[in-house]
Coordinates of C-alpha atoms in Angstrom, one line a residue:
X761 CA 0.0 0.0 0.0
X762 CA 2.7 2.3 1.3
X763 CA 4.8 1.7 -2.4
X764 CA 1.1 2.4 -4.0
X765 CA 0.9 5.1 -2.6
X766 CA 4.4 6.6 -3.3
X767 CA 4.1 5.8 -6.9
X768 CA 0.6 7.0 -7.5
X769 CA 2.3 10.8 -5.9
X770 CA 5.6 10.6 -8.1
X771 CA 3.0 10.3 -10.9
X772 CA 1.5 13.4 -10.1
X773 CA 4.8 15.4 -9.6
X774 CA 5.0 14.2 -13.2
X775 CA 2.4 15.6 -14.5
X776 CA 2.9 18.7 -12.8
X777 CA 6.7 19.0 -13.7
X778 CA 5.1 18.9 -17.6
X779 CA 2.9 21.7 -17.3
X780 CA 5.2 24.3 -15.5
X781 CA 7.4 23.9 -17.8
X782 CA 5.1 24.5 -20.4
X783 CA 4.2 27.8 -18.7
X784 CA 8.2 28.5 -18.8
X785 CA 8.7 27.9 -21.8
X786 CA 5.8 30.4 -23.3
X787 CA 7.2 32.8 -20.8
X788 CA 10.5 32.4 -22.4
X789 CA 8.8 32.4 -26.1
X790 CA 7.0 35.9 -25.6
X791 CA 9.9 37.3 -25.0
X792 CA 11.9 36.7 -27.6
X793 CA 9.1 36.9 -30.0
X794 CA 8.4 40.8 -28.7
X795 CA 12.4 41.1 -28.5
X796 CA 13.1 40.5 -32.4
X797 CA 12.8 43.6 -34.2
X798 CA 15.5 46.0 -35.3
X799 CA 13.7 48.1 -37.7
X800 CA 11.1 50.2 -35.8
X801 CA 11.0 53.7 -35.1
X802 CA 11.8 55.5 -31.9
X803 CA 7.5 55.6 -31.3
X804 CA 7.0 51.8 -32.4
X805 CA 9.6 50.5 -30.2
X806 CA 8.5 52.6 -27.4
X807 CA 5.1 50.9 -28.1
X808 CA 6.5 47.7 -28.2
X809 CA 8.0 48.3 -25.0
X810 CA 4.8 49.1 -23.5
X811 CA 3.1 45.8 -25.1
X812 CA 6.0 43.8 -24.0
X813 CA 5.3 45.0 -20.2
X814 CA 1.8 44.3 -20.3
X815 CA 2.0 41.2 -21.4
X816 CA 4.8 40.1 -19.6
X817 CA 2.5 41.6 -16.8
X818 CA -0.5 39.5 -17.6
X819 CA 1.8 36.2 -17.8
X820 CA 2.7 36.8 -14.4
X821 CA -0.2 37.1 -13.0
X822 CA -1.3 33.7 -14.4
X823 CA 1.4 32.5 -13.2
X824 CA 0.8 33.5 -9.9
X825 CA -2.3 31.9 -9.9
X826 CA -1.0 28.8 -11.2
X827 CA 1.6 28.1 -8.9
X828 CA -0.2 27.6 -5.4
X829 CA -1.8 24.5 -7.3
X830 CA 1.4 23.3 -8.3
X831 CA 2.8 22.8 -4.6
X832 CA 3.1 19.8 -3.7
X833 CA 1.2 18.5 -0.7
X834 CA 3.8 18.2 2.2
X835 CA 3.1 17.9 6.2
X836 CA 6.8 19.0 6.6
X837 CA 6.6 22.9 7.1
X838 CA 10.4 23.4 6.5
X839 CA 10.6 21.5 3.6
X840 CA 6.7 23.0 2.6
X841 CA 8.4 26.5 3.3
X842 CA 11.9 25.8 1.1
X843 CA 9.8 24.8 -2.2
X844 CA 7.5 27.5 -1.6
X845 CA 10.5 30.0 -1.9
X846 CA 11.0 28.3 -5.0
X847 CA 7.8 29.0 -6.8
X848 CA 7.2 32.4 -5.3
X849 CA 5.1 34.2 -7.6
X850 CA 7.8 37.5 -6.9
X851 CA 10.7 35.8 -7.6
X852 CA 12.3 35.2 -11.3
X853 CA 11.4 31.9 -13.0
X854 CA 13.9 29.0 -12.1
X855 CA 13.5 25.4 -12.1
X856 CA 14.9 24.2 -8.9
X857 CA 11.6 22.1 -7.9
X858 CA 11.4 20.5 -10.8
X859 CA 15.1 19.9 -11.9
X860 CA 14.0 17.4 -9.1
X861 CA 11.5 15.1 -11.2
X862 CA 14.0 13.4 -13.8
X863 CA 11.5 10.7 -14.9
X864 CA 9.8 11.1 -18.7
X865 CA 6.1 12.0 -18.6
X866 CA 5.8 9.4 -21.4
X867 CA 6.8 6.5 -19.0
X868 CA 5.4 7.7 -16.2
X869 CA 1.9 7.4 -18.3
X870 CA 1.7 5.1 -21.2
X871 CA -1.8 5.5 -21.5
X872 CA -2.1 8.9 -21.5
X873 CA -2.6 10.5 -25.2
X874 CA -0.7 13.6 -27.0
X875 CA 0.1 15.1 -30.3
X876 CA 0.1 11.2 -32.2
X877 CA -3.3 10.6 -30.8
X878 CA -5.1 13.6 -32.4
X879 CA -3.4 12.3 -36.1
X880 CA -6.8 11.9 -38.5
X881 CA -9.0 12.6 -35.8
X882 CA -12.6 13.2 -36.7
X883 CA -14.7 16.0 -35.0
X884 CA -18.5 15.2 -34.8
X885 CA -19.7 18.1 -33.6
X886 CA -19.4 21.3 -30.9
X887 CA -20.5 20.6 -27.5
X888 CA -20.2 23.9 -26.6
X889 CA -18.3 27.5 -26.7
X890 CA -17.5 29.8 -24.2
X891 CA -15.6 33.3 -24.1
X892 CA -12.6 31.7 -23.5
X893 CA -12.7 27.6 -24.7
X894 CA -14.2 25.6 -27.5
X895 CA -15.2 22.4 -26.4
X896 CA -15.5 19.8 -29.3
X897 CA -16.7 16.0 -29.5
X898 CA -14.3 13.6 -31.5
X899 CA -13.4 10.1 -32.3
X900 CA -10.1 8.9 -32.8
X901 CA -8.4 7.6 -35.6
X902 CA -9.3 4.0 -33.7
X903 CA -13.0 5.0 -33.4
X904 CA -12.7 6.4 -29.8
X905 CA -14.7 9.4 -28.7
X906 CA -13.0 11.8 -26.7
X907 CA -13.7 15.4 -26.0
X908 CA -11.5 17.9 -27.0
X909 CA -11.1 21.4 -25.0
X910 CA -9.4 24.3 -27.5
X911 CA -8.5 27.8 -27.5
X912 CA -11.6 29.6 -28.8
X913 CA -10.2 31.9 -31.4
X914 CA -13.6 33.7 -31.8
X915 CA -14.2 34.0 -28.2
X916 CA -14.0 37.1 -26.2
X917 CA -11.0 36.8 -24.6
X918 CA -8.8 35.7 -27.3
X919 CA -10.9 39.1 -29.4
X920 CA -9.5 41.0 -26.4
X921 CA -6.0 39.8 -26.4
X922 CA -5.7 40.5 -29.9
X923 CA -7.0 44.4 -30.1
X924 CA -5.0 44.3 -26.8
X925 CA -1.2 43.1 -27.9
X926 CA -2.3 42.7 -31.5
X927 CA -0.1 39.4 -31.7
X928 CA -2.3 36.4 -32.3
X929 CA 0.1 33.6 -31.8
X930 CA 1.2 35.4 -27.9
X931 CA -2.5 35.8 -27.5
X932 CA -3.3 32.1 -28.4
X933 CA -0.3 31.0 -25.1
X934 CA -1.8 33.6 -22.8
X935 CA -6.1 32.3 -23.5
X936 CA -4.6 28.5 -23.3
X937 CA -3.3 29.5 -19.8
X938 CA -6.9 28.3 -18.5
X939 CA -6.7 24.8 -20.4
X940 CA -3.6 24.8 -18.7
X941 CA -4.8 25.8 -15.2
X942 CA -7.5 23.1 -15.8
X943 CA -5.0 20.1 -16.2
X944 CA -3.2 21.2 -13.3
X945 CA -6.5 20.6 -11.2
X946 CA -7.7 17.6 -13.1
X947 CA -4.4 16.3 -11.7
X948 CA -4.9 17.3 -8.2
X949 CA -8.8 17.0 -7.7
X950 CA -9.1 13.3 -9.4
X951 CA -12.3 11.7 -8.3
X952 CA -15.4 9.6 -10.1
X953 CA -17.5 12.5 -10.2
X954 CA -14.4 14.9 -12.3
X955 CA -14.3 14.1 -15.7
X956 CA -11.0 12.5 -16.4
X957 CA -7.8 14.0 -18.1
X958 CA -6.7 11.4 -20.6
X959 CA -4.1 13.8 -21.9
X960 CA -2.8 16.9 -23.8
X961 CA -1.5 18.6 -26.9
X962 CA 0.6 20.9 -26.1
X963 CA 1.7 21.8 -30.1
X964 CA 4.8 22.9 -31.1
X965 CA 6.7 24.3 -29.2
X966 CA 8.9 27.0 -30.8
X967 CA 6.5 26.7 -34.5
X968 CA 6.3 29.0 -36.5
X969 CA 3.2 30.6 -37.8
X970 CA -0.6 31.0 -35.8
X971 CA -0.5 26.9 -35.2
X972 CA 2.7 27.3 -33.3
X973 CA 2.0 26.1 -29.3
X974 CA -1.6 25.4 -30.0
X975 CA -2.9 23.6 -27.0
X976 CA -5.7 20.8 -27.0
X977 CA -6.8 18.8 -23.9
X978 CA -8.7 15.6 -24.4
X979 CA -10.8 14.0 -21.8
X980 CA -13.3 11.2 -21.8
X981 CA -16.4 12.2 -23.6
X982 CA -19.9 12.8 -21.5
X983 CA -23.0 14.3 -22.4
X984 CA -23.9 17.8 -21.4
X985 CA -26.1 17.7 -18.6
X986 CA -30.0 18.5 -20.4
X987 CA -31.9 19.7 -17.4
X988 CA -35.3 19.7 -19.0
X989 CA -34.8 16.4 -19.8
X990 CA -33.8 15.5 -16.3
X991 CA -37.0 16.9 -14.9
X992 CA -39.0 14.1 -16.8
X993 CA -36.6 11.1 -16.0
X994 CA -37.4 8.8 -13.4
X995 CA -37.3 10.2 -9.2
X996 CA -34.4 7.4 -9.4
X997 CA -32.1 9.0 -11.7
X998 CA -32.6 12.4 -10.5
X999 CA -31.5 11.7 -7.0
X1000 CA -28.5 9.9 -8.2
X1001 CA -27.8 12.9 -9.8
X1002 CA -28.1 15.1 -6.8
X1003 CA -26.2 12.3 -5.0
X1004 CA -23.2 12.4 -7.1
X1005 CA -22.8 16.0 -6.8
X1006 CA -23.3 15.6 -2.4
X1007 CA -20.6 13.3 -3.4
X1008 CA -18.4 15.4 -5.1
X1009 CA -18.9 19.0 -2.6
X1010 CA -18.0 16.0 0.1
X1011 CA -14.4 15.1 -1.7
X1012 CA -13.8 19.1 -2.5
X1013 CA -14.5 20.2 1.0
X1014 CA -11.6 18.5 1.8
X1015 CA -9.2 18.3 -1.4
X1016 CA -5.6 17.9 -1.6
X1017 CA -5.7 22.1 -2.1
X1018 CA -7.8 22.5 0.8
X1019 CA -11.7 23.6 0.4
X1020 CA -12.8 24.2 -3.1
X1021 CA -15.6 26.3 -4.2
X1022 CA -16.9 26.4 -7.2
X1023 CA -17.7 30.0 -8.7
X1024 CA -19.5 29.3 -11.3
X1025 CA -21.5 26.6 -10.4
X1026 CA -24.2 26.0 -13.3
X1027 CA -25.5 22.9 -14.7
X1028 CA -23.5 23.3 -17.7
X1029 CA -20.3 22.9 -15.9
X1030 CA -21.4 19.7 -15.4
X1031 CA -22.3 16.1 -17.8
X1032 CA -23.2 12.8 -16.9
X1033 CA -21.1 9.6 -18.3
X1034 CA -22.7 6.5 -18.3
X1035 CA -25.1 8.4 -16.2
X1036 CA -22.6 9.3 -13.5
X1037 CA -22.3 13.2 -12.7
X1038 CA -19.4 14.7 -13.5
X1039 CA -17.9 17.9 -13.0
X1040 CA -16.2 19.0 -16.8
X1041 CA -15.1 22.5 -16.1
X1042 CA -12.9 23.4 -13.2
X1043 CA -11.0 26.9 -14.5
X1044 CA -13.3 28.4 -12.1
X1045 CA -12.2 26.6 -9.1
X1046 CA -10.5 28.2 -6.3
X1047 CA -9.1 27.4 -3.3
X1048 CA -8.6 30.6 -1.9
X1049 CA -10.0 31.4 1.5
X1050 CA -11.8 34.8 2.5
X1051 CA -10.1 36.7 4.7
X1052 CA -11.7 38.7 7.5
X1053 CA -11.5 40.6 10.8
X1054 CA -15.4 40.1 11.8
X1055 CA -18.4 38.0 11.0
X1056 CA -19.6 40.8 9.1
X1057 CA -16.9 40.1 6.2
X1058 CA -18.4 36.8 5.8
X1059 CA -21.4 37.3 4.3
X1060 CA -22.4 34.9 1.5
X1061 CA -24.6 36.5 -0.9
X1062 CA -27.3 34.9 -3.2
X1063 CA -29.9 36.8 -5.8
X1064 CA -32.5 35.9 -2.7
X1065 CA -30.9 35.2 0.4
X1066 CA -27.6 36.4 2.4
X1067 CA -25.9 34.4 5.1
X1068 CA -23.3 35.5 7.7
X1069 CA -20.5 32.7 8.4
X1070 CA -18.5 33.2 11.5
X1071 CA -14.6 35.0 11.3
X1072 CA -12.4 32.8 12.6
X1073 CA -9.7 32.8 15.0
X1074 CA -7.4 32.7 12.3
X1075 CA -8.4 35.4 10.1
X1076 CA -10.8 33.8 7.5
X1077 CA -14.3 33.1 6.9
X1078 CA -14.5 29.7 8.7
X1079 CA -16.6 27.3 5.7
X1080 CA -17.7 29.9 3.6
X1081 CA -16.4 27.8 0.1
X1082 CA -18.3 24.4 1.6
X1083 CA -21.1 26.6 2.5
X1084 CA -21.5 28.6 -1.1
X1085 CA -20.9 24.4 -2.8
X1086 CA -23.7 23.5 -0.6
X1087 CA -26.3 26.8 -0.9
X1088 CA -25.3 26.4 -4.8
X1089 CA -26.4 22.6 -4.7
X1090 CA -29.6 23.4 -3.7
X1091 CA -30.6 26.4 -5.5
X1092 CA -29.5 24.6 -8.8
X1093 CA -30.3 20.7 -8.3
X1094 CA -32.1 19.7 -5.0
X1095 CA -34.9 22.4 -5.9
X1096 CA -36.0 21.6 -9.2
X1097 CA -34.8 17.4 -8.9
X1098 CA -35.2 15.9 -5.9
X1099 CA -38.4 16.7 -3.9
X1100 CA -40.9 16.1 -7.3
X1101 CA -42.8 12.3 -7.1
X1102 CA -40.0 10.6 -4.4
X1103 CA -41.6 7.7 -2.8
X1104 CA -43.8 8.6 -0.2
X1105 CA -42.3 6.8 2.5
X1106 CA -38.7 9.3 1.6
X1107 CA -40.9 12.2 1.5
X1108 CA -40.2 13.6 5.0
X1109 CA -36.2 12.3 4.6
X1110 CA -35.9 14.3 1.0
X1111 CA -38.0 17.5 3.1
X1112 CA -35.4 17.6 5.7
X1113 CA -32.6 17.9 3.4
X1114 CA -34.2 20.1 1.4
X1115 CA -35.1 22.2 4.6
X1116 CA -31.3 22.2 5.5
X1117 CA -29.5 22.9 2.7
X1118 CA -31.8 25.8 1.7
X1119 CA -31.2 27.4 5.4
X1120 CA -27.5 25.9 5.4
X1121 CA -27.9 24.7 8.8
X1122 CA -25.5 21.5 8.2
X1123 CA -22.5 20.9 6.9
X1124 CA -21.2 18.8 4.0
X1125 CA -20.7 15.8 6.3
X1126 CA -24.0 15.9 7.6
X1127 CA -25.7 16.3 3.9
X1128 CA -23.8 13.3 2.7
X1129 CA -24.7 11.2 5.7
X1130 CA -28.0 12.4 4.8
X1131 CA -28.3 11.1 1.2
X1132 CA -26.6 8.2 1.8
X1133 CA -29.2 7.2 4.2
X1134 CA -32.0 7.4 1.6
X1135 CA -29.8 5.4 -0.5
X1136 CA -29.5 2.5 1.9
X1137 CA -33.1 3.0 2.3
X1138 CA -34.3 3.0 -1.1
X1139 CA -32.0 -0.5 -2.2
X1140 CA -32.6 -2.5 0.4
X1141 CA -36.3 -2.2 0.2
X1142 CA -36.2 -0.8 4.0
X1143 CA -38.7 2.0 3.2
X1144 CA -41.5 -0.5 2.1
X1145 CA -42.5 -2.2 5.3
X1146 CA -45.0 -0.6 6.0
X1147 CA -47.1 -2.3 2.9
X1148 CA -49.2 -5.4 3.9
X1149 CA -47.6 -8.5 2.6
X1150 CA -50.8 -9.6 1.7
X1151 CA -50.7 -7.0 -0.6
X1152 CA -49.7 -9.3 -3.5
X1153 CA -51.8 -12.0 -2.6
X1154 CA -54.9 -11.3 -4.8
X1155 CA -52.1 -11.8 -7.6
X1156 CA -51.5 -14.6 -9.7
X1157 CA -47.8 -15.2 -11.3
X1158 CA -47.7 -17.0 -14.7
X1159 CA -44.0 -17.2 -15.6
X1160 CA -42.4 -16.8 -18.5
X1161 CA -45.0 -15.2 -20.1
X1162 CA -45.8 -12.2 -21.6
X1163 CA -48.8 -10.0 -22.8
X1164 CA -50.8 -10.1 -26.1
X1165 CA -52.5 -6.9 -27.5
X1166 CA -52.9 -3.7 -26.4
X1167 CA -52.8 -3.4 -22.9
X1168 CA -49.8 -1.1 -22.3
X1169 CA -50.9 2.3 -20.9
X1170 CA -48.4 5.4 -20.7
X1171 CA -47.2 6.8 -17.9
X1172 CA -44.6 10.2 -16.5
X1173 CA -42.2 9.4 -16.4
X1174 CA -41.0 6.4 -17.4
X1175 CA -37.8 4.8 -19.2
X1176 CA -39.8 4.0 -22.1
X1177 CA -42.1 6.5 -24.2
X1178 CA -43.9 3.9 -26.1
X1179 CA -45.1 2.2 -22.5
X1180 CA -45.0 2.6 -18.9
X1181 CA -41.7 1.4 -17.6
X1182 CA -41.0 1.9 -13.8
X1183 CA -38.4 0.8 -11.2
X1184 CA -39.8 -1.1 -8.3
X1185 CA -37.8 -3.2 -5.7
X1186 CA -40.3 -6.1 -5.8
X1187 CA -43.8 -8.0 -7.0
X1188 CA -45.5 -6.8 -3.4
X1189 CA -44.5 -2.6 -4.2
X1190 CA -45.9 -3.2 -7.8
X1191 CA -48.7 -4.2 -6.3
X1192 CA -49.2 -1.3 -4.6
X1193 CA -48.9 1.1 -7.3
X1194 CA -50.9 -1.0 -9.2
X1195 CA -53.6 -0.9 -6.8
X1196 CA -53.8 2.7 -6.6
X1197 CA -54.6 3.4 -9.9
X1198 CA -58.0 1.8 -11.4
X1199 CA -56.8 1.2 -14.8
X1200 CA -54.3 -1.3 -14.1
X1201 CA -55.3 -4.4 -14.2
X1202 CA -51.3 -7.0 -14.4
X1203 CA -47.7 -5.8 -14.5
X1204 CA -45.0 -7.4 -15.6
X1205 CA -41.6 -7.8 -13.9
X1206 CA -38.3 -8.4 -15.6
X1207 CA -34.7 -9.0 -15.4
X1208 CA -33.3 -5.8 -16.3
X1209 CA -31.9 -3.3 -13.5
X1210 CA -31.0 0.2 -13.2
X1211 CA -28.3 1.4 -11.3
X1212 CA -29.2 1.2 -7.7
X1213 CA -29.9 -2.9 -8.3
X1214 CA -33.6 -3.0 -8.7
X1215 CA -36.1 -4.4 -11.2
X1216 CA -38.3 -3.2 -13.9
X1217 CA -41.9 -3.2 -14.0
X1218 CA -44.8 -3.0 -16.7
X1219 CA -48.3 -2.6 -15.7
X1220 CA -51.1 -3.5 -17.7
X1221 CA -54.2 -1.5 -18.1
X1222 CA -57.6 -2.2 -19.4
X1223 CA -57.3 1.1 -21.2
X1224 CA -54.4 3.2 -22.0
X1225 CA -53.5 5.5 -19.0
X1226 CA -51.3 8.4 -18.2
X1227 CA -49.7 6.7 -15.4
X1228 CA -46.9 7.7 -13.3
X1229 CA -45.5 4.0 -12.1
X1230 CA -45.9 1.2 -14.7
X1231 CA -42.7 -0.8 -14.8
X1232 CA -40.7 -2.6 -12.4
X1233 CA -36.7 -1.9 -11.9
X1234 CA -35.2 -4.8 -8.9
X1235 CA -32.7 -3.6 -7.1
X1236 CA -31.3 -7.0 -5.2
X1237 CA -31.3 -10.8 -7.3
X1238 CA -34.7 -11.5 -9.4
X1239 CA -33.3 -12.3 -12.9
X1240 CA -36.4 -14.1 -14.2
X1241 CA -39.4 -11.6 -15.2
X1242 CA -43.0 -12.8 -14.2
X1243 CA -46.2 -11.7 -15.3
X1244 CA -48.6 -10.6 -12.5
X1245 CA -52.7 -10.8 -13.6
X1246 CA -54.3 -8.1 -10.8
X1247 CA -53.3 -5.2 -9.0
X1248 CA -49.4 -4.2 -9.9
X1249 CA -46.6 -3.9 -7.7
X1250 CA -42.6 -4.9 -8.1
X1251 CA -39.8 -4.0 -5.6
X1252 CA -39.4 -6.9 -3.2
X1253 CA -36.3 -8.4 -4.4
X1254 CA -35.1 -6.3 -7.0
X1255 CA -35.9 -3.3 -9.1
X1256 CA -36.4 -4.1 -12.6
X1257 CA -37.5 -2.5 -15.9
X1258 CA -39.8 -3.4 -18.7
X1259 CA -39.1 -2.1 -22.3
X1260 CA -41.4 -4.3 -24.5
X1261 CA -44.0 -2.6 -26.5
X1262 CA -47.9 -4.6 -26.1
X1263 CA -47.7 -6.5 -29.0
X1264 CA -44.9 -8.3 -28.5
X1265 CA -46.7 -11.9 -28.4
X1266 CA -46.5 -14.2 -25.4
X1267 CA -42.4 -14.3 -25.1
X1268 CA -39.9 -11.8 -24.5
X1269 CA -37.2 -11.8 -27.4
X1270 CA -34.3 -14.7 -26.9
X1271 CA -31.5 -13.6 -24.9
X1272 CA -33.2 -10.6 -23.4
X1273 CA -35.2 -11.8 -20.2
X1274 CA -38.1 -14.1 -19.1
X1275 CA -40.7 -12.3 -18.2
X1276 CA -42.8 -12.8 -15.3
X1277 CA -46.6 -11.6 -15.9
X1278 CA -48.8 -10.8 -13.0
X1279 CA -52.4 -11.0 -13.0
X1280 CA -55.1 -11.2 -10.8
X1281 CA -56.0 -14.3 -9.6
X1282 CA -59.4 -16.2 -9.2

């Protein structure tokens, strides 16, 4: 474990070695490129002069920015304090830290991608543009999609640079500095729920023309989060959405650079992959703490509500980035996602969370605690027993049957748009929804799952029916799908999902599932 461990952090000090000298090296590049011109007046080199300041000016300050995420994470205070002196952002550039790092970046990562991998590429389409970055979606010469991050050369910052310094390739180095800025914290902020770095193009160095030191950043490929579209997905999938994001304020509260808060905290920072939240753009993160002599300079402010965080002893706001994640988290997710249709038996655990993230009266540890709670809940079936197990009783299983005709009724939402389709945990809590609607006369359950383990359910109605629960989802171990003739219910042993239109015969498709149909009985 101890080796593990070692390795994993020599890795990083890779990675990081790479990108500050990157930085360097444009450092080094501006100023030769401003530097090389003998021919100008008296005025146009005095111009030039000015230019070269400024932008000299405005490196620096990205650099400063840069290099408290570069530190490396140390207990030791003397040997903290002796690379600190190294990197300090008033100092000249040197490369005393990372003359220490002698291993190639290459073999330090095999699998990581670069300047080869991009060869032929194919762009699809653009996921979306920013005043700063282009983001673009790709495959590979080998057919695999990535997402590439660019330098927006139409954006407003690059627009900026240009009427600024009026040099485009200079201008290009100086945008990129926030691709650059986000590699650093992909490195130091890995975690499921951060979309993951799987490597650079840093161009060519020392080029000539606009292409020269183009930067590209390639990460695995998601799907921009559509939150209209999650507002008519299942209760399930929305609180695993809201629970991967808990997840994530949990792991930045508490981050290799300290607290993170996220500034611009939108849900288009953010995509799902394989329906797992993850964060996508972190050139807004900061791990800078407020600093403050009373309570009164730690107010948090929101369009429709302030709160004041305490000062603490040591001269900053004592919370205040968990407590914006957290206040942010609400206002953008919990609100609109997790309160709407949750199972009844939830409703009063979703309310209190809801109640105190919106008055941020707990802290991240508590919210998490909170969540996972209505996760154990929710798998295990727990919340259900309450229902009468003679509630599936006045049901008769036929199994490995199906339905004939149509007796499918719609329902919102629901996984499937041509039927009802709902995740249950077992036979005896489709029952129960089945029993509460009139219409619904069977269900079927089948062998498909959704992510927290349960089944899926299909109820069947006499007449078609806008119907919020219709197919089953098993969370636990039924593989076989049974047919159930009467009221409908399906979450006892697992959570399972039925996709099969109504006129489908009386067998499910080989290799898919048996079906298990439940009707009522005699």
């Amino acid at each position: 474990m101890g080796n593990s461990l070692r390795a994993a952090a020599l890795l990083a000090v890779v990675v990081l070695s790479v990108l500050v000298s990157l930085l360097i090296t444009s450092v080094q590049q501006f100023g030769a490129t401003l530097s090389t011109n003998g021919t100008l007046s008296d005025g146009e080199q005095q111009e030039l002069a000015s230019l070269r300041r400024a932008l000299i000016y405005q490196l620096n300050q990205r650099r400063r920015e840069m290099i408290p995420l570069l530190l490396p994470d140390d207990d030791g205070d003397d040997d903290k304090g002796g690379r600190s002196s190294q990197l300090d952002p008033d100092s000249g550039l040197d490369y005393n830290l990372w003359n220490e790092v002698t291993l190639d970046f290459g073999k330090a990562h095999p699998d990581r991608m670069g300047c080869d991998s991009l060869v032929d590429m194919q762009a699809v389409e653009v996921l979306g543009s920013g005043y700063t970055k282009l983001v673009v979606r790709a495959n590979l010469a080998g057919g695999q999609p990535v997402a590439l991050k660019l330098v927006n050369e139409q954006g407003i910052d690059m627009s900026k640079c240009l009427e600024d310094f009026k040099d485009p390739r200079a201008c290009r180095e100086l945008v990129s500095y926030k691709l650059q800025k986000e590699m650093i914290l992909m490195e130091r902020l890995r975690h499921p729920n951060v979309i993951k770095l799987k490597g650079h193009c840093a161009g060519v160095q020392g080029g000539g023309g606009v292409e020269g030191g183009r930067a590209a950043v390639i990460l695995e490929q998601g799907n921009p989060l559509q939150m209209i579209q999650l507002l008519q997905s299942p209760w399930e999938d929305r609180f695993r959405v809201c629970l991967d994001l808990v997840r994530l304020l949990h792991f930045l509260s508490r981050s290799p650079l300290g607290s993170v808060a996220l500034l611009d905290f939108q849900p288009r920072q953010f995509v799902t992959v394989s329906g797992q939240l993850k964060l996508t753009d972190l050139d807004d993160a900061s791990a800078e703490e407020t600093a403050c002599q009373t309570d009164a300079d730690c107010t948090l402010q929101f369009p429709h509500r302030n709160f004041t965080l305490s000062c603490s002893a040591r001269g900053v706001c004592e919370g205040l980035n968990e407590k914006r994640n957290i206040y942010n988290a609400y206002r953008f997710f919990f609100t609109y996602l997790l309160p709407h249709q949750a199972p009844p038996s939830l409703t009063h655990l979703v309310d209190h969370i809801m109640n105190t993230t919106g008055e941020l009266r707990e802290d991240i540890n508590q919210t998490l605690e909170a969540f996972e709670h209505i996760l154990l809940l929710y798998k295990s079936g727990l919340y259900l027993d309450n229902l009468p197990p003679s509630i599936i009783r006045d049901y008769t299983v036929m199994r490995g049957m199906g339905t004939t005709g149509n007796v499918e009724y719609r329902c919102w939402p629901s996984y499937s748009l041509q039927g009802c389709v709902l995740s249950v945990h077992s036979a005896r809590e489709a029952a129960y929804i089945c029993n509460s609607h009139s219409q619904c006369s069977s269900f079927t359950l089948t062998g498909q799952k959704t992510w927290t383990g349960g089944c899926a359910k299909s109820p069947k109605a006499q007449q078609k029916l806008a119907h919020e629960h219709e197919v089953g989802e098993t969370r636990e171990g039924q593989n076989n799908a049974d047919t159930y003739n009467g009221p409908t219910t399906l979450r006892d042993t697992c959570r399972a999902i039925y996709t099969e239109g109504s006129n489908q015969g009386n067998r499910p498709p080989p290799g898919l599932f048996q079906e298990q149909l439940w009707s009522p009985g005699g």
